[in-house]
Short mmCIF file of C-alpha atoms in Angstrom, two decimals:
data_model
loop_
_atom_site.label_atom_id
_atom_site.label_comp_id
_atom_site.label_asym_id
_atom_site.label_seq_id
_atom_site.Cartn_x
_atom_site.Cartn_y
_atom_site.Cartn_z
CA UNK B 1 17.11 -80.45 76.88
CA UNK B 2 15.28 -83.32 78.70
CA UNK B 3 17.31 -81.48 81.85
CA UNK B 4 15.55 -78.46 81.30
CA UNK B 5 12.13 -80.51 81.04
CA UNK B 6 12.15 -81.89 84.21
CA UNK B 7 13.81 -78.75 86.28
CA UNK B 8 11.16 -76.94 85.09
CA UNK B 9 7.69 -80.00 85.77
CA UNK B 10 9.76 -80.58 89.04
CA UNK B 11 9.84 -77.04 90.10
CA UNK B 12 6.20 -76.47 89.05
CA UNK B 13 4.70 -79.00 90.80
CA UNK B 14 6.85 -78.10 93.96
CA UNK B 15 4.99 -74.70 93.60
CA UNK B 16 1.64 -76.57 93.39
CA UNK B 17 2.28 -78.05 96.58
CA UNK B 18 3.20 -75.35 98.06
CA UNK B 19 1.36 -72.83 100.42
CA UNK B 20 -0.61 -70.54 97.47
CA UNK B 21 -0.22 -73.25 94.82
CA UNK B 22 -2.96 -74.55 92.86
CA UNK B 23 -2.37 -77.91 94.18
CA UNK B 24 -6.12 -78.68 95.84
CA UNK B 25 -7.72 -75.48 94.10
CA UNK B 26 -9.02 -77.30 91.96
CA UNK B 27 -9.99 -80.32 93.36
CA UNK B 28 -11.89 -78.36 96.19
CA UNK B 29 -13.92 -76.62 93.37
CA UNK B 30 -14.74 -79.53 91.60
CA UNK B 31 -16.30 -80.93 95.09
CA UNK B 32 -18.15 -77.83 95.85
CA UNK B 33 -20.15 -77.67 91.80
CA UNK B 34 -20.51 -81.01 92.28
CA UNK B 35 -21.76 -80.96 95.79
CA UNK B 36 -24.12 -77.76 94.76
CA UNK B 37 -25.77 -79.65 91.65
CA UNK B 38 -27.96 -82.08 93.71
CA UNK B 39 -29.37 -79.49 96.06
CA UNK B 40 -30.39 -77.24 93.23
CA UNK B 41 -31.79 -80.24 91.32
CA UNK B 42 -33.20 -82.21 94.41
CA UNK B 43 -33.44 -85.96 95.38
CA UNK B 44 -34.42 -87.17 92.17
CA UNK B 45 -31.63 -89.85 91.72
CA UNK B 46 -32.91 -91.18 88.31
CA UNK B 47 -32.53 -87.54 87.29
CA UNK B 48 -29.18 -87.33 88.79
CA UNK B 49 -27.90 -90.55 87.41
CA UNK B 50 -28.65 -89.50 83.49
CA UNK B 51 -26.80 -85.80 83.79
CA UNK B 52 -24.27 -87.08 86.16
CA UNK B 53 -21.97 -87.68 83.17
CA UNK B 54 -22.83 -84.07 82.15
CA UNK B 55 -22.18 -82.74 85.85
CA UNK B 56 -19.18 -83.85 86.41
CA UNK B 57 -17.69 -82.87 82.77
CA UNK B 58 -18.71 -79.29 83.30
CA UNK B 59 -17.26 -79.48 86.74
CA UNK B 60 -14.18 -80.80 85.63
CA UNK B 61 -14.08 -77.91 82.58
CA UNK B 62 -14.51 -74.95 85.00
CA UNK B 63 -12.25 -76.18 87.61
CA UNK B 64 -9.18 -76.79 84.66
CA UNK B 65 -10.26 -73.32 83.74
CA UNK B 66 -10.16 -71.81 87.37
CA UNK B 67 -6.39 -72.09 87.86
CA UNK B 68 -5.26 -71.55 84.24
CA UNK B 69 -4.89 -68.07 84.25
CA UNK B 70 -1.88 -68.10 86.73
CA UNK B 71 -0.44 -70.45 84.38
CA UNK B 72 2.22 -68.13 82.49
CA UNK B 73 1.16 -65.08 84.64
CA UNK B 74 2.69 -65.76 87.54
CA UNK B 75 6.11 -66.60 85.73
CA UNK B 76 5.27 -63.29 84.07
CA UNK B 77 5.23 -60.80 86.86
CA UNK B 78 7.87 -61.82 88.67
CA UNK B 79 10.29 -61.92 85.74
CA UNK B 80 10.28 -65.60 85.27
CA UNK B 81 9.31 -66.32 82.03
CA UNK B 82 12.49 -64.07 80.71
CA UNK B 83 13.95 -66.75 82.81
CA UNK B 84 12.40 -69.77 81.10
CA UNK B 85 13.39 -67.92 77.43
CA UNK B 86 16.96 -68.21 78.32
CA UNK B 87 16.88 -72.13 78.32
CA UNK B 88 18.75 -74.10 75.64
CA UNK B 89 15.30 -75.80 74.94
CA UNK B 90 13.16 -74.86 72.37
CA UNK B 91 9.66 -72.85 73.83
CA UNK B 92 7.82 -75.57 72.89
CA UNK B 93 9.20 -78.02 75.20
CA UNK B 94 9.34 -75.58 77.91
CA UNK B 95 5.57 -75.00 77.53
CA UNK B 96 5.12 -78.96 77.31
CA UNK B 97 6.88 -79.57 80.50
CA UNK B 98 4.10 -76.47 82.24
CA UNK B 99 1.46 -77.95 81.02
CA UNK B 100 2.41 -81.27 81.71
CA UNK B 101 2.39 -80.23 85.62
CA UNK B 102 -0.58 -78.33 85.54
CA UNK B 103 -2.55 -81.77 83.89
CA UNK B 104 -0.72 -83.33 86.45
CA UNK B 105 -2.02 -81.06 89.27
CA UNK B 106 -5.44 -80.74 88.31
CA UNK B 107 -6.83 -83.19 85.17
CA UNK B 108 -5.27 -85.76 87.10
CA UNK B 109 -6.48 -85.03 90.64
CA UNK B 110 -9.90 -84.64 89.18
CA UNK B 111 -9.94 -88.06 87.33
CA UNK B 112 -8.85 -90.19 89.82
CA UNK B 113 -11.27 -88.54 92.32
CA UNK B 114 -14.21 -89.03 90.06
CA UNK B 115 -15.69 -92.17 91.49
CA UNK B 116 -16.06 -90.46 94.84
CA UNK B 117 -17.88 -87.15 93.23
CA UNK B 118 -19.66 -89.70 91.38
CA UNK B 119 -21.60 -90.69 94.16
CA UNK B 120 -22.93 -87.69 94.79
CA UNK B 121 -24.75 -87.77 91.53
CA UNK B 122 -25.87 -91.43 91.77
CA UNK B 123 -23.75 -93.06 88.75
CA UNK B 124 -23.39 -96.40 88.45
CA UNK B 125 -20.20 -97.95 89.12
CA UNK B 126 -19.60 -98.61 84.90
CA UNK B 127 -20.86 -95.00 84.36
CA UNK B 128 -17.83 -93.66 87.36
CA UNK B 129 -15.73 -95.98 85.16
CA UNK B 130 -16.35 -94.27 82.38
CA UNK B 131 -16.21 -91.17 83.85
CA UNK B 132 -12.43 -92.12 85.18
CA UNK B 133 -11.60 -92.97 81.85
CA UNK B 134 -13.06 -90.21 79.68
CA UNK B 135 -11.48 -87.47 82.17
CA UNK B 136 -8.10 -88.97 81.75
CA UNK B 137 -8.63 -88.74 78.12
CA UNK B 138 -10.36 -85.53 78.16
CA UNK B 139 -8.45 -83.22 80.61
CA UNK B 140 -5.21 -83.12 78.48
CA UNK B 141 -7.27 -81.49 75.76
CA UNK B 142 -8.70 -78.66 78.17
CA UNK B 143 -5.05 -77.76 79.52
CA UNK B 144 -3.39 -77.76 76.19
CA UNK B 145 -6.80 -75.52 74.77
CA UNK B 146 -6.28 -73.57 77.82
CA UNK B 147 -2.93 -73.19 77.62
CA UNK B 148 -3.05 -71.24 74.54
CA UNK B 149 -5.15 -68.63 76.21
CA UNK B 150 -3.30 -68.10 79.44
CA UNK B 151 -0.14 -67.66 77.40
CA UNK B 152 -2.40 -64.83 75.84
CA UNK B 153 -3.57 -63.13 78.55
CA UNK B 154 -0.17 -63.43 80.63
CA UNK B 155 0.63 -59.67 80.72
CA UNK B 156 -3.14 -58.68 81.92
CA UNK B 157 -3.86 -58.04 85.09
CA UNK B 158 -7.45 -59.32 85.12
CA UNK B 159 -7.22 -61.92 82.12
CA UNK B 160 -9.04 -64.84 84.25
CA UNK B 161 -12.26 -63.70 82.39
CA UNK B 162 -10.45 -62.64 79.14
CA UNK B 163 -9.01 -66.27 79.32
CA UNK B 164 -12.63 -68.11 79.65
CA UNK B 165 -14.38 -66.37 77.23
CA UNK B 166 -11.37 -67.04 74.56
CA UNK B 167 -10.44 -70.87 75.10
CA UNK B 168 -14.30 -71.66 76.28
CA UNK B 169 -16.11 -71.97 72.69
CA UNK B 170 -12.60 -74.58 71.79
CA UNK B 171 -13.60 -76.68 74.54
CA UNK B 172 -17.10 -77.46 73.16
CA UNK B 173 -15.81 -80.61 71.17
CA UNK B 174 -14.00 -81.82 73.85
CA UNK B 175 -17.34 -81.90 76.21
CA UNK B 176 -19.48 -82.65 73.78
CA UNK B 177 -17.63 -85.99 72.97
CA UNK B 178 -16.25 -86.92 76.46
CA UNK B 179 -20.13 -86.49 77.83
CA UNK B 180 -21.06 -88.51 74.77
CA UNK B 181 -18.77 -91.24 75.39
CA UNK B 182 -19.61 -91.33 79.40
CA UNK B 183 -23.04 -91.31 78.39
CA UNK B 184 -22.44 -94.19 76.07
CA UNK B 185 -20.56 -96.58 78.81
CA UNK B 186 -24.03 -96.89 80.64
CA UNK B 187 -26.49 -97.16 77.91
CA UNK B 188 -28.05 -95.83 74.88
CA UNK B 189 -27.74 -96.94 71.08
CA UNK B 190 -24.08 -95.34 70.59
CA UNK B 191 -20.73 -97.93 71.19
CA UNK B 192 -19.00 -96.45 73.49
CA UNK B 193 -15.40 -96.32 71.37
CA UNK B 194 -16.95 -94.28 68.67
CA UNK B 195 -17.30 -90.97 70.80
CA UNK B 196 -14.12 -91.95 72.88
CA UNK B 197 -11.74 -92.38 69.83
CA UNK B 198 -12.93 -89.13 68.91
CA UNK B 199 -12.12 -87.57 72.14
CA UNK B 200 -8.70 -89.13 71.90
CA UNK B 201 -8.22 -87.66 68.49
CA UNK B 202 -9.30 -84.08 69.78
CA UNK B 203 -6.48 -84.38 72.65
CA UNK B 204 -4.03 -85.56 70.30
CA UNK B 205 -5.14 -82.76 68.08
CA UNK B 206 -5.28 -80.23 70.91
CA UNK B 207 -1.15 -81.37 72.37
CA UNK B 208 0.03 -80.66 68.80
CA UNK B 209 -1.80 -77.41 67.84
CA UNK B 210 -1.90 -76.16 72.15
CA UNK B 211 2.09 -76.39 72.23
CA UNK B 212 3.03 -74.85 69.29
CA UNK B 213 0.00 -72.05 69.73
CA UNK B 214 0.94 -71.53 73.83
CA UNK B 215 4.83 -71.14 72.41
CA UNK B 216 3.59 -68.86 69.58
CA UNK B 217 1.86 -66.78 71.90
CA UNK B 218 4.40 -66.01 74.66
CA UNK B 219 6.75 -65.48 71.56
CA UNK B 220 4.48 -62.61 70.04
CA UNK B 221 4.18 -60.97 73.80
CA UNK B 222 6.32 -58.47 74.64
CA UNK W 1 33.73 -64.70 71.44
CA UNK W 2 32.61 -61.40 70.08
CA UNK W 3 29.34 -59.69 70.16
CA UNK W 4 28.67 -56.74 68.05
CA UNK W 5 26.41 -54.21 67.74
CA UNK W 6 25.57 -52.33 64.93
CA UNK W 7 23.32 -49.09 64.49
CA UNK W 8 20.42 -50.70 66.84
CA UNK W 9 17.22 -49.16 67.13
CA UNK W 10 14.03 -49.82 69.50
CA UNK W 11 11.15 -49.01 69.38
CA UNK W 12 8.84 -49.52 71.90
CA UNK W 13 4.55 -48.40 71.79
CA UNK W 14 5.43 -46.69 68.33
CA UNK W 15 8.06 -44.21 69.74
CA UNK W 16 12.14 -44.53 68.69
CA UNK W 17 13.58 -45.69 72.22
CA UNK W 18 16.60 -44.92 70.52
CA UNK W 19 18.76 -45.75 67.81
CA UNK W 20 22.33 -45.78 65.93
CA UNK W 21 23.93 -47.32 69.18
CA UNK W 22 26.62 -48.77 68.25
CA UNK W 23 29.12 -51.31 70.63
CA UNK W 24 31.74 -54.43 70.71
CA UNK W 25 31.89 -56.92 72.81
CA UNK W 26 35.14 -59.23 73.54
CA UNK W 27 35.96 -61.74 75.94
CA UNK W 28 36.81 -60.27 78.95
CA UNK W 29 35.47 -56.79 78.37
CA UNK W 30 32.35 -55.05 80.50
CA UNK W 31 30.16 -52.57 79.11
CA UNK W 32 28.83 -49.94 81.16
CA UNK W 33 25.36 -48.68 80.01
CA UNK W 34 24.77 -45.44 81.56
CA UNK W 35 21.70 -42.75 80.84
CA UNK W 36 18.60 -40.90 82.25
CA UNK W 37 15.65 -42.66 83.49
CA UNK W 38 13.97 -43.71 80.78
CA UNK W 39 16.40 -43.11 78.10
CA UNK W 40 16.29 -47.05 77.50
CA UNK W 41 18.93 -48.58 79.33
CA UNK W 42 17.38 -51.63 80.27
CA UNK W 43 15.29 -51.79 77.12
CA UNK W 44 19.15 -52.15 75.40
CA UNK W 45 19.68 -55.00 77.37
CA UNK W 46 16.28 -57.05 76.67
CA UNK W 47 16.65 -56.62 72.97
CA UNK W 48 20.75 -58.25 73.93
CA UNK W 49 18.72 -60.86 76.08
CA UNK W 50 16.40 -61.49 72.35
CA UNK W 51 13.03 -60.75 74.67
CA UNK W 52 12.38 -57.44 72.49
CA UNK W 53 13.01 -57.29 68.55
CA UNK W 54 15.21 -53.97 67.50
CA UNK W 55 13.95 -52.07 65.43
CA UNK W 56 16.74 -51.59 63.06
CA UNK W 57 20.09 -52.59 63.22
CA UNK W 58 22.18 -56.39 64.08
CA UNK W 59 22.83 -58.04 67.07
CA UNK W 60 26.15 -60.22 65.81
CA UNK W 61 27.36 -62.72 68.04
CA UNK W 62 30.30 -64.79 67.19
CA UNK W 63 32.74 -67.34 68.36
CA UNK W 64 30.17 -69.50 70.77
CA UNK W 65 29.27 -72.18 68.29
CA UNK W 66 26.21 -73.65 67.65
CA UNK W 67 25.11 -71.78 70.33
CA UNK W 68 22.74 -69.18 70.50
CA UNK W 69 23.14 -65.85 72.51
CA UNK W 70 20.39 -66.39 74.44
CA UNK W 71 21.70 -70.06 75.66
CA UNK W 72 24.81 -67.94 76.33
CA UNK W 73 23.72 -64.64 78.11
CA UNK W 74 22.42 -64.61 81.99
CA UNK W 75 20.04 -62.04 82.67
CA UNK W 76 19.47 -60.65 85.64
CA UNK W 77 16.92 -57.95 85.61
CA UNK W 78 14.64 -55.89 88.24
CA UNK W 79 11.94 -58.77 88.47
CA UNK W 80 14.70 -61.24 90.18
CA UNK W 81 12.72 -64.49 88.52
CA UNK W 82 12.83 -66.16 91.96
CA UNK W 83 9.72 -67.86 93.35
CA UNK W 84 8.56 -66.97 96.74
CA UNK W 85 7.39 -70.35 97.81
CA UNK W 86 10.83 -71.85 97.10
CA UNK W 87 13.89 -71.72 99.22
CA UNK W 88 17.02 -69.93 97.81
CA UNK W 89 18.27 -73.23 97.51
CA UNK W 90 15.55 -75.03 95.34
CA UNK W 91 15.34 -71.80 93.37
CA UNK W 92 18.97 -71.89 92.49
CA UNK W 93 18.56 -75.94 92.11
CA UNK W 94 15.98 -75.17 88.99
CA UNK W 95 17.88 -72.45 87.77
CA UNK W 96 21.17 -74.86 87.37
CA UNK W 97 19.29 -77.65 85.92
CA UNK W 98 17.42 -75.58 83.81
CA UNK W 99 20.03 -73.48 82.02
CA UNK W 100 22.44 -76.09 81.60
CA UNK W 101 26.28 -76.19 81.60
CA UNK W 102 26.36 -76.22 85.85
CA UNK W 103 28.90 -74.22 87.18
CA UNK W 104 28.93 -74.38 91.19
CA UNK W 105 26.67 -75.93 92.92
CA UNK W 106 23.87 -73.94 95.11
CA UNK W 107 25.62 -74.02 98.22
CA UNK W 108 29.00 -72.53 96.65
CA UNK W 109 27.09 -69.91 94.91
CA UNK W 110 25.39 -68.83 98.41
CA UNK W 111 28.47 -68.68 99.75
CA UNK W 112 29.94 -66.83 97.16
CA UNK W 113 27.62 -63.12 97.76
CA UNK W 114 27.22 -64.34 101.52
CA UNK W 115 23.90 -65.65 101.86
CA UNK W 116 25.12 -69.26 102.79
CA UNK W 117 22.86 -68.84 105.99
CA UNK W 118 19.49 -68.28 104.41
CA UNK W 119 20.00 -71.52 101.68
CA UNK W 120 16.73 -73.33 103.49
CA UNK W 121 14.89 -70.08 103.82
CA UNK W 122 11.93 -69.73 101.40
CA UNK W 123 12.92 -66.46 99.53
CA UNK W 124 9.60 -64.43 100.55
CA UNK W 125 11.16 -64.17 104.04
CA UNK W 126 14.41 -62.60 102.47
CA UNK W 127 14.76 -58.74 102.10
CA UNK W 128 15.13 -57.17 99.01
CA UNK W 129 18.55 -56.88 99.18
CA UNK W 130 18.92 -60.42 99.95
CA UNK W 131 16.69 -61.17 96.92
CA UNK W 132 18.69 -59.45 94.87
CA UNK W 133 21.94 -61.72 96.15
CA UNK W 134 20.04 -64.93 95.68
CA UNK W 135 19.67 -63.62 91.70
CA UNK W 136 22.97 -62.91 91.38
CA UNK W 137 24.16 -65.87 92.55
CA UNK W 138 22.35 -67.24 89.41
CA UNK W 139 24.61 -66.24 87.93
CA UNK W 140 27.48 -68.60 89.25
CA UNK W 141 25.63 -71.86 89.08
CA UNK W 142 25.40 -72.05 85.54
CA UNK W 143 28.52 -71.46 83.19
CA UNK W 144 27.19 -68.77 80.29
CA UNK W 145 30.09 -65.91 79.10
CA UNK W 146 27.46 -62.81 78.41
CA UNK W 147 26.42 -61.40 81.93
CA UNK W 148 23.91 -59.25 81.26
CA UNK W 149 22.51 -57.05 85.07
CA UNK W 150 20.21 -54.65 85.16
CA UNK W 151 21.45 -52.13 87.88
CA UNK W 152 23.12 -54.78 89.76
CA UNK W 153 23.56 -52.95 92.52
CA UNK W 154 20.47 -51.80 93.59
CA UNK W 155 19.48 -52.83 97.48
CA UNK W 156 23.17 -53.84 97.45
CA UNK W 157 24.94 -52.67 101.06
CA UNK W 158 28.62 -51.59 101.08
CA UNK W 159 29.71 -55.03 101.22
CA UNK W 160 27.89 -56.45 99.00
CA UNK W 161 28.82 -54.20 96.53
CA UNK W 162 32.06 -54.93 96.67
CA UNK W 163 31.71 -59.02 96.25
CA UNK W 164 29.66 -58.11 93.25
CA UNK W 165 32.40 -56.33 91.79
CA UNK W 166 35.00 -59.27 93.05
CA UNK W 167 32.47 -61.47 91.11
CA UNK W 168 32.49 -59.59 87.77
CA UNK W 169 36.15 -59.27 87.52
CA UNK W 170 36.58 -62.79 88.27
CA UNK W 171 34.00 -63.44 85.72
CA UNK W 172 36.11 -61.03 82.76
CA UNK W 173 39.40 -62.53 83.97
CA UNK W 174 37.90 -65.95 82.66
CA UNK W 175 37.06 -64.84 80.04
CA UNK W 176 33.41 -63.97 80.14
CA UNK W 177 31.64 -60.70 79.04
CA UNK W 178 29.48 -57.95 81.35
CA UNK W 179 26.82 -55.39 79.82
CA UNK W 180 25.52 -53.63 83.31
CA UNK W 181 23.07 -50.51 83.40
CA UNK W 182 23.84 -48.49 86.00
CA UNK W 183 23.63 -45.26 88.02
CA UNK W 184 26.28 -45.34 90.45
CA UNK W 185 29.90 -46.81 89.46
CA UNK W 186 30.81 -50.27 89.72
CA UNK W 187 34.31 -49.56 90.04
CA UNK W 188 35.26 -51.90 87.40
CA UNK W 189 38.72 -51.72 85.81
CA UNK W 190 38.74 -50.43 82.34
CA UNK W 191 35.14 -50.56 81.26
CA UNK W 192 33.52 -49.68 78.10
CA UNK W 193 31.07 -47.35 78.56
CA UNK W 194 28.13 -46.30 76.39
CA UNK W 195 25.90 -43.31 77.58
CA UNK W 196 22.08 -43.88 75.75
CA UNK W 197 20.25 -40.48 74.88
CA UNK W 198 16.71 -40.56 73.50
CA UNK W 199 17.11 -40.35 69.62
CA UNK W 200 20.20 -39.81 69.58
CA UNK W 201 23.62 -42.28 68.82
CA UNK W 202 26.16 -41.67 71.42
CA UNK W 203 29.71 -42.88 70.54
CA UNK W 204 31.45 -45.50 73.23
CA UNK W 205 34.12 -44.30 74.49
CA UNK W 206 37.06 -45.98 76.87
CA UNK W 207 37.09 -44.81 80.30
CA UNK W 208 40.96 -44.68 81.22
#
């Protein structure tokens, strides 16, 4: 079973690296919202500073989003996923081990790259900090939301859109608290482990209720 | 180990596929699923691999177990569930880790339907026929007794065709099972063979 697990993370994030992976997708877009924000907004650094948090979350939601719906569909058309039913493991795992590469491929990537796109916006070194922190907490919970959805829309041709307007409303809490809890690292009234603990419970929540939803989903398709 | 069939029905989009088909399975035996396009051939052989739910009727399998048929069936269908960006060799690498219970090891199984050359080629450059090799040879790295192909011949040359049907009987005289749609004959010895007709339960009958 474990076996299973790790043929299938090791092959998917061989594909990520790959030429037409999702590998840098991600990390690319997440530069250029970034990189757009400050020349809409304009020099105003204090400005910058106070949404940076904000930025950068919204950034980081979009570009788990942008690569998602490829998730299960690419398994799909090319026969795949009829593949991936035949294993000894149960679905859940085998939906475990995809997201697990696709957090590792793009939440990752995206956290530990924070301090530099943090720059951009002006944050303070204990706000890009936070930031780190709060992504690495945060991202799990937008794959696993995510997941569900792409497991939805893995038989539609054009379900990128389909996918963001489904899983996008579940990914509220998720921003709302890892914002709040960035926020919190650099000031304001609010302890910072009161909207991070939350945003550690929503992940937790999110791997538990994501699996088993992504695994009832691609059972239901046929 | 024995798989039986009894009285299955599909239906597929609200329409009867078909139903009261009827087969059994033993070690060693091959089915041969013939019929028109469309009559559902290789919507038989999904609801054997458990991706569609029949309608009406069992699926029995006995004899493997704790195992399920699906941990004990390879399917090997039109979409060849190899990935582009991967060499033959990774992609048969996964599949043997993946499925469990290795058999031969990539490089044997390359060999084996003569595509030893193209092991470090990423399968996008292969043809289809070639493809179509590489998915077969799935078939060898892992150990599972249900084969199930999907017109295993297709894009299959002369040659090729005949190492398939080397491989099959090897596989029955081990012991191991076949269910193959096809069009043209595979030249098996002694097959079962089951001919599906919209709505309608066709009897199997031996071919001599």
């Amino acid at each position: 079973m474990t076996r299973s697990f790790r043929a299938l993370l090791i092959r998917d994030l061989k594909l990520a690296a790959r030429v037409g992976g999702s590998g840098v997708m991600g990390l690319i877009f997440f530069l250029m919202i970034v990189t757009l924000i400050p020349f809409a907004l304009g020099p105003d650094l204090n400005l910058l500073s106070r949404i940076g948090p904000a930025i950068l979350w919204i950034a980081a939601l979009l570009a788990t989003l942008i690569g998602l719906d490829r998730l299960f569909q690419a398994d799909q058309e090319d026969g795949s996923l009829e593949l991936l039913r035949l294993s000894p493991a149960p679905l859940e795992l085998i939906v475990l081990a995809k997201v697990t590469a696709y957090w590792l491929t793009t939440g990752l990537p995206l956290a530990i790259a924070t301090p530099l796109f943090g720059l951009l916006v002006a944050l303070s070194p204990e706000g890009m900090l936070a930031m780190v922190v709060t992504l690495l907490v945060g991202t799990p919970a937008l794959t696993f939301i995510g997941a569900v959805g792409a497991a939805l829309t893995a038989s539609l041709r054009r379900g990128g859109l389909i996918l963001a307007i489904l899983v996008l409303p579940f990914m509220i809490p998720t921003l709302i608290f890892g914002v709040s809890a960035a926020n919190a690292a650099v000031g304001g009234t609010v302890p910072f482990a009161t909207p991070f603990l939350i945003l550690i419970a929503l992940t937790l929540i999110s791997a538990v209720v994501g699996t088993a939803g992504t695994a009832a989903a691609l059972r239901s398709a046929e | 180990m024995r798989l039986s069939v009894n009285n299955l029905a599909c239906d597929r989009g609200g329409r009867r596929i078909f139903e009261g088909v009827s087969f059994t399975l033993l070690s060693g035996e091959a089915l041969v699923i013939t019929g028109r396009n469309g009559a559902g051939k290789s919507t038989l052989l999904e609801l054997l691999a458990g991706r569609l739910h029949p309608a009406g009727g069992k699926i029995i399998w006995e004899g493997a177990g704790e195992r399920s048929l699906t941990e004990c069936l390879h399917y090997v269908g039109h979409r060849d569930a190899l990935k582009s960006a991967l060499t033959a060799q990774e992609n048969l690498d996964f599949a043997r880790d993946f499925l469990g219970n290795p058999a031969l090891s990539p490089a044997e199984a390359l060999e084996a339907v003569g595509l030893a050359h193209a092991a470090r080629l990423p399968v996008g450059y292969l043809s289809a026929g070639q493809r179509h090799r590489v998915a077969l040879a799935r078939l060898l790295v892992a150990h599972r007794p249900l084969w199930l192909l999907d017109e295993p011949t297709s894009a299959l040359d002369a040659a090729s065709q005949e190492t398939l049907r080397q491989l099959l009987e090897n596989h029955r005289a081990q012991g191991g099972m076949i269910a193959a749609t096809t069009h043209s004959p595979l030249f098996l010895s002694e097959p079962k063979e089951i001919r599906i007709e919209r709505q309608s339960a066709r009897i199997e009958r031996e071919v001599p």
